[in-house]
Structures are given as structure tokens and as C-alpha cells.
Coordinates of C-alpha atoms in Angstrom, one line a residue:
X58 CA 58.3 -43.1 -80.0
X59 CA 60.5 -45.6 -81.1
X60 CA 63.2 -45.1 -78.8
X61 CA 60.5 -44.8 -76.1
X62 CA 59.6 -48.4 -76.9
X63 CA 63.5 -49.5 -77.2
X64 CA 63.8 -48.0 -74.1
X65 CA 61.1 -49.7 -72.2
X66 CA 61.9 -53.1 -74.1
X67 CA 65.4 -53.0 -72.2
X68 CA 63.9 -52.6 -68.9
X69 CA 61.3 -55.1 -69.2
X70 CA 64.7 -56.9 -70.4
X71 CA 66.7 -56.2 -67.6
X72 CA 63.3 -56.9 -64.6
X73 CA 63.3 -60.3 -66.2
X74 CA 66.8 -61.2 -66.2
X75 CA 67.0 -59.8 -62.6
X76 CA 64.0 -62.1 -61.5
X77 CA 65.5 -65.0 -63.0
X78 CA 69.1 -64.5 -61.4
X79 CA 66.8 -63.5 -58.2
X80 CA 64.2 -66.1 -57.6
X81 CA 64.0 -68.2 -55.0
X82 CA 65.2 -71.2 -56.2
X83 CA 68.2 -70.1 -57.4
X84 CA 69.2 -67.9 -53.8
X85 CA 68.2 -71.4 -52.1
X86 CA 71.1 -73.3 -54.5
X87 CA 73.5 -70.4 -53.5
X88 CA 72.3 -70.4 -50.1
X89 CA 73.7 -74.3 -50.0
X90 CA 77.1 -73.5 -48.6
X91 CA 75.6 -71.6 -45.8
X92 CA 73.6 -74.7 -44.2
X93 CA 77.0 -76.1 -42.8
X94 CA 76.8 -73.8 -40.4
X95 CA 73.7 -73.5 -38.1
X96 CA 74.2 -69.7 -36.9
X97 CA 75.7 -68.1 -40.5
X98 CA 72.5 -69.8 -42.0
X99 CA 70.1 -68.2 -39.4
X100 CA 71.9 -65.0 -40.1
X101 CA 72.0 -65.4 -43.5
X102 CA 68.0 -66.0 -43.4
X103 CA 67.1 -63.0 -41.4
X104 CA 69.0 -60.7 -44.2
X105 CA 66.4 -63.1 -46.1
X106 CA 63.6 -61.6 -44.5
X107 CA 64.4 -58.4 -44.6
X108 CA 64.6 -57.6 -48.2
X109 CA 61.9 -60.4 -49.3
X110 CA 59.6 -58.2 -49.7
X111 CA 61.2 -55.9 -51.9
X112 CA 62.1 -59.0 -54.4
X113 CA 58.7 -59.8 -54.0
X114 CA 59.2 -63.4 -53.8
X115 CA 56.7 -65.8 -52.0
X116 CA 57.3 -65.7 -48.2
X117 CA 57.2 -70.2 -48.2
X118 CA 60.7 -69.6 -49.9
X119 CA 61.9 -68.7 -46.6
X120 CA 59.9 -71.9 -44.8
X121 CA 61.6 -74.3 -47.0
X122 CA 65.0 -72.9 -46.9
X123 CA 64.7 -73.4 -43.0
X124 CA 63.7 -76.7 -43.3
X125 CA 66.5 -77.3 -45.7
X126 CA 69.1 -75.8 -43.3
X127 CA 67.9 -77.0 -40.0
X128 CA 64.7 -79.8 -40.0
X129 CA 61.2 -79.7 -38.2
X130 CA 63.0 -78.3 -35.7
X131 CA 63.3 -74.9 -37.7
X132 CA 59.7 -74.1 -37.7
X133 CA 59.5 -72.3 -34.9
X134 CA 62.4 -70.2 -36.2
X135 CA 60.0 -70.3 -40.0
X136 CA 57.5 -68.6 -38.4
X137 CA 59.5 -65.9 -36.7
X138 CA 61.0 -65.2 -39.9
X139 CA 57.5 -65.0 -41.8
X140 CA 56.3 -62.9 -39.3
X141 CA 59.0 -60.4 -39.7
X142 CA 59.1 -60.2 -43.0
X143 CA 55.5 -59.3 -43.2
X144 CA 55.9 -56.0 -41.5
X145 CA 57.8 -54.0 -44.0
X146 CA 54.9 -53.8 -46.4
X147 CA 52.6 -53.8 -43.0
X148 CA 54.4 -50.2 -42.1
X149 CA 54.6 -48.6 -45.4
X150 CA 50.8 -49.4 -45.9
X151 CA 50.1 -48.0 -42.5
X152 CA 52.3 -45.0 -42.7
X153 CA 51.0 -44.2 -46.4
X154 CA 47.1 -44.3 -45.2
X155 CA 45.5 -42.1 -46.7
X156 CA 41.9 -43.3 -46.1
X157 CA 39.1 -43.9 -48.6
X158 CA 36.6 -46.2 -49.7
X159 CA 39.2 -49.4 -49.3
X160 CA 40.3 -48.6 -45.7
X161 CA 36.9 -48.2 -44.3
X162 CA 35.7 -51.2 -45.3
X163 CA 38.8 -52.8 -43.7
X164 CA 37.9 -51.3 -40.6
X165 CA 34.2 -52.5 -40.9
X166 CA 35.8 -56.2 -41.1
X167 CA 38.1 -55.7 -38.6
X168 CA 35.4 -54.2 -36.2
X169 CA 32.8 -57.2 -36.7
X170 CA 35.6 -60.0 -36.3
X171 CA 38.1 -58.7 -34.1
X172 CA 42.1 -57.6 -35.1
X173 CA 43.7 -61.1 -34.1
X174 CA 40.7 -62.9 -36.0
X175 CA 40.9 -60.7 -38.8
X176 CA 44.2 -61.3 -40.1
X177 CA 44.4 -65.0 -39.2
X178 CA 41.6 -65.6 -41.4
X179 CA 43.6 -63.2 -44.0
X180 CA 46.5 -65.3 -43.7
X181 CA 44.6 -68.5 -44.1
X182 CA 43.2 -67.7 -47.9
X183 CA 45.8 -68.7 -50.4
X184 CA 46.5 -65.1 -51.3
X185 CA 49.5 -63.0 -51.7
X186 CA 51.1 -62.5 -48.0
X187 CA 52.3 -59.3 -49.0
X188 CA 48.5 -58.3 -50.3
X189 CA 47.2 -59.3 -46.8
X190 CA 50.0 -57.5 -44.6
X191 CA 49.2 -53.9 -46.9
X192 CA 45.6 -54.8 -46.3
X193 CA 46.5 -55.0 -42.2
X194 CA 47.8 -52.0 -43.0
X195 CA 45.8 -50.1 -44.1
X196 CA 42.5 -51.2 -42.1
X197 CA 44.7 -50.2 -39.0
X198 CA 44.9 -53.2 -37.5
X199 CA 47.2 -52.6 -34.4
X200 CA 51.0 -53.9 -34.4
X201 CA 50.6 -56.3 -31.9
X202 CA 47.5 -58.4 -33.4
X203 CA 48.7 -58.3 -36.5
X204 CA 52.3 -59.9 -35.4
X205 CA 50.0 -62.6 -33.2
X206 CA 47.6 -63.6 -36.4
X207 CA 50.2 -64.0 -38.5
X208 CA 52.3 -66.1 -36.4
X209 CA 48.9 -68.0 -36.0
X210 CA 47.9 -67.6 -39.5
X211 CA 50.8 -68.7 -41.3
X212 CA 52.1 -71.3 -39.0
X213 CA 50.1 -74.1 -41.7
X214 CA 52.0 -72.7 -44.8
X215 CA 55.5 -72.8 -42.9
X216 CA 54.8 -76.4 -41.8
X217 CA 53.9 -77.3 -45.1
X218 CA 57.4 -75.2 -46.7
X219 CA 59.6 -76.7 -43.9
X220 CA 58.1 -80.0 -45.6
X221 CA 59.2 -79.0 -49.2
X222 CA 62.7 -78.3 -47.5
X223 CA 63.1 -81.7 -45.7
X224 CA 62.3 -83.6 -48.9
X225 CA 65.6 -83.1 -50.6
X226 CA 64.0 -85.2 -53.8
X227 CA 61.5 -82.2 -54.0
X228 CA 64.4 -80.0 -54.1
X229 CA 66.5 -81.7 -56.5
X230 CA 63.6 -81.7 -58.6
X231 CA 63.4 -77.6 -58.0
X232 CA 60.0 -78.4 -57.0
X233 CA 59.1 -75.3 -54.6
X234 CA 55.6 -75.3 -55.0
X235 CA 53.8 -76.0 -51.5
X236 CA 50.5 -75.9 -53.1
X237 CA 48.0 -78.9 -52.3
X238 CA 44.1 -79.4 -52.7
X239 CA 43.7 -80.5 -49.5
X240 CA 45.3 -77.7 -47.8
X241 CA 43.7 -75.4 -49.6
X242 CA 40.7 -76.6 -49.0
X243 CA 41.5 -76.8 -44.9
X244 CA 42.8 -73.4 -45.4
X245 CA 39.4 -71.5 -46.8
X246 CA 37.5 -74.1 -44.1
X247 CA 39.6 -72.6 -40.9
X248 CA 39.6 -69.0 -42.3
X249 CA 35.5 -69.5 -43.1
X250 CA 34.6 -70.7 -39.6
X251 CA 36.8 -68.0 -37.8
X252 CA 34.5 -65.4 -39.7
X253 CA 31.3 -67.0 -39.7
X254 CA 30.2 -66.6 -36.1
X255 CA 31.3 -62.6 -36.2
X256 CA 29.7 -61.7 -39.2
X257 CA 26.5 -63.6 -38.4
X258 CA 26.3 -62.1 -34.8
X259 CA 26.5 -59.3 -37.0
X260 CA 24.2 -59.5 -39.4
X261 CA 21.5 -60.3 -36.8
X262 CA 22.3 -57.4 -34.7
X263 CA 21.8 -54.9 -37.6
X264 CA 18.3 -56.8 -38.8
X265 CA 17.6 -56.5 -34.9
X266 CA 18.1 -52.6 -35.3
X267 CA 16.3 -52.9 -38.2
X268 CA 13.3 -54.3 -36.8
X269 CA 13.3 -51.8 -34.0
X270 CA 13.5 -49.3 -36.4
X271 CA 10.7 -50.1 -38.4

């Protein structure tokens, strides 16, 4: 028992280190030297991308280090690069279906809103992208609506991490954090109105039934 607890102890020892030498902040310090040139950076970002999602960290990491390398003019490129790394998580989730409880109500949402609508709206809420992308996933929302919503979806939070990036105070600072009240609040207001009109058309179709029905 007590090596078993040694034992995890080091490896809870070793996942923290390893997130500390790994998180964003400090990959955007090292990432510094790369900015000098325009292409390497872009190339250095899409490797980025790629294995974000297995270092789990936030997906705005990558929307500020484009607009520390290249401006306002990177967002564009932020948003391809947030939409790519979404679909690593989006694939495993979908190839790993199994069914079940969870993936039938997903496919109830997606059915009353619509695919596209769907994971806009998902992409809106300040949750986990990653969370959103395995819920895609597993609802079954087809590849090419879920690349269009969260292109749409996400296109605020890159615009607001391109703007972390372009302060370089912010970044001096190691202030990352893109978090603000007021787009928050924009953000649930957007993702409630794209739902609201679906799920009350909705509603009043299965009271309709109801009443026909009874």
C-alpha cells in the first residue's frame, strides 16, 4: 500500500511538473524567437494545433499567440487554427460512439435546432472547447457543420485572444486570461437566441400533438 501511494505521489509529481513546463504561457515565451519570421511562426502554430488537444490547454492560447506573431490581421488565420484543432477530440468522440442515454439526447438537440445552429450555440457558452467538440461528436453532428459552427462560433473568443496578443503590456504581465463580463454575457445572449426560436417551435409542435391526441 505504501509504495502504491509513493508511486502514485510521483506521478501526480511528474503531471504537475510537466504542466508547468507545458502551459501556455510558458510555449508562448519560447515561441518568441519564432515571430521574426512570418511563415516558421505559422508553421510553428499549426504543429500548435495539432497536439493542443492532447496538452489539453485552452484553445484562446493559440488566438493570442497569433495576434502576438502577426496582428488583427491573423484572425482569420486564429480561426482556422481553432477550427482544426477542434477536430481531433471531434473524431475520437465520433469514432468511439457507442450510443446511450448521452448521445440520444445530443441528437434530440441537434434535431430541434439544426447541426450548424447546434454547435454555434455550443461554442458560444464559456465552456471547455474540447467538452463541446466530444459532445459534436458524439451527437453525430456531421463534419462539415461542425467545421462551419465552429468557425462561426468561436470567431468572438479568437477576436478577443488576438486582443490579449496585441497588448504586449497584457503579455508582459503573463496575463492570458481573455475572460470578460461583458462577453460572457454577449456570449450566453447570442447562444440563447440561436436556440430559442427551435426549441419553442418545438415545444409547440409536441403540445400541438398533444392536443390532437387528447
Amino acid at each position: 500500500m505504501k509504495r502504491r501511494l509513493l508511486a502514485g505521489g510521483f506521478v501526480l509529481a511528474v503531471v504537475a511538473l510537466g504542466a508547468w513546463l507545458t502551459s501556455p504561457a510558458t510555449a508562448l515565451a519560447r515561441l518568441e524567437w519564432l515571430a521574426a519570421d512570418p511563415l516558421r511562426f505559422g508553421l510553428a502554430l499549426l504543429v500548435v494545433a495539432a497536439v493542443r488537444p492532447f496538452l489539453a490547454w485552452p484553445t484562446t492560447a493559440l488566438a493570442v499567440a497569433v495576434g502576438y506573431g502577426y496582428g488583427w490581421v491573423g484572425v482569420p488565420f486564429g480561426v482556422l487554427l481553432v477550427t482544426l484543432t477542434a477536430l481531433p477530440p471531434y473524431a475520437l468522440a465520433r469514432k468511439g460512439r457507442r450510443g446511450g442515454r448521452v448521445a440520444r439526447a445530443g441528437e434530440r438537440v441537434v434535431g430541434v435546432a439544426g447541426d450548424t445552429r447546434t454547435v454555434v450555440a455550443s461554442r458560444l457558452l464559456p465552456t471547455p472547447s474540447d467538452a463541446m467538440s466530444v459532445g459534436a461528436g458524439v451527437a453525430s453532428v456531421p463534419l462539415r457543420p461542425f467545421l462551419v459552427g465552429t468557425a462561426i462560433g468561436e470567431l468572438p473568443w479568437v477576436v478577443a485572444g488576438v486582443a490579449v496578443g496585441v497588448s504586449t503590456d497584457r503579455l508582459l504581465a503573463g496575463d492570458l486570461s481573455v475572460v470578460d463580463p461583458v462577453l460572457i454575457v454577449g456570449m450566453l445572449g447570442g447562444a440563447a437566441l440561436l436556440l430559442a426560436g427551435p426549441c419553442y417551435r418545438a415545444y409547440q409542435s409536441r403540445e400541438s400533438a398533444a392536443e390532437l391526441l387528447g
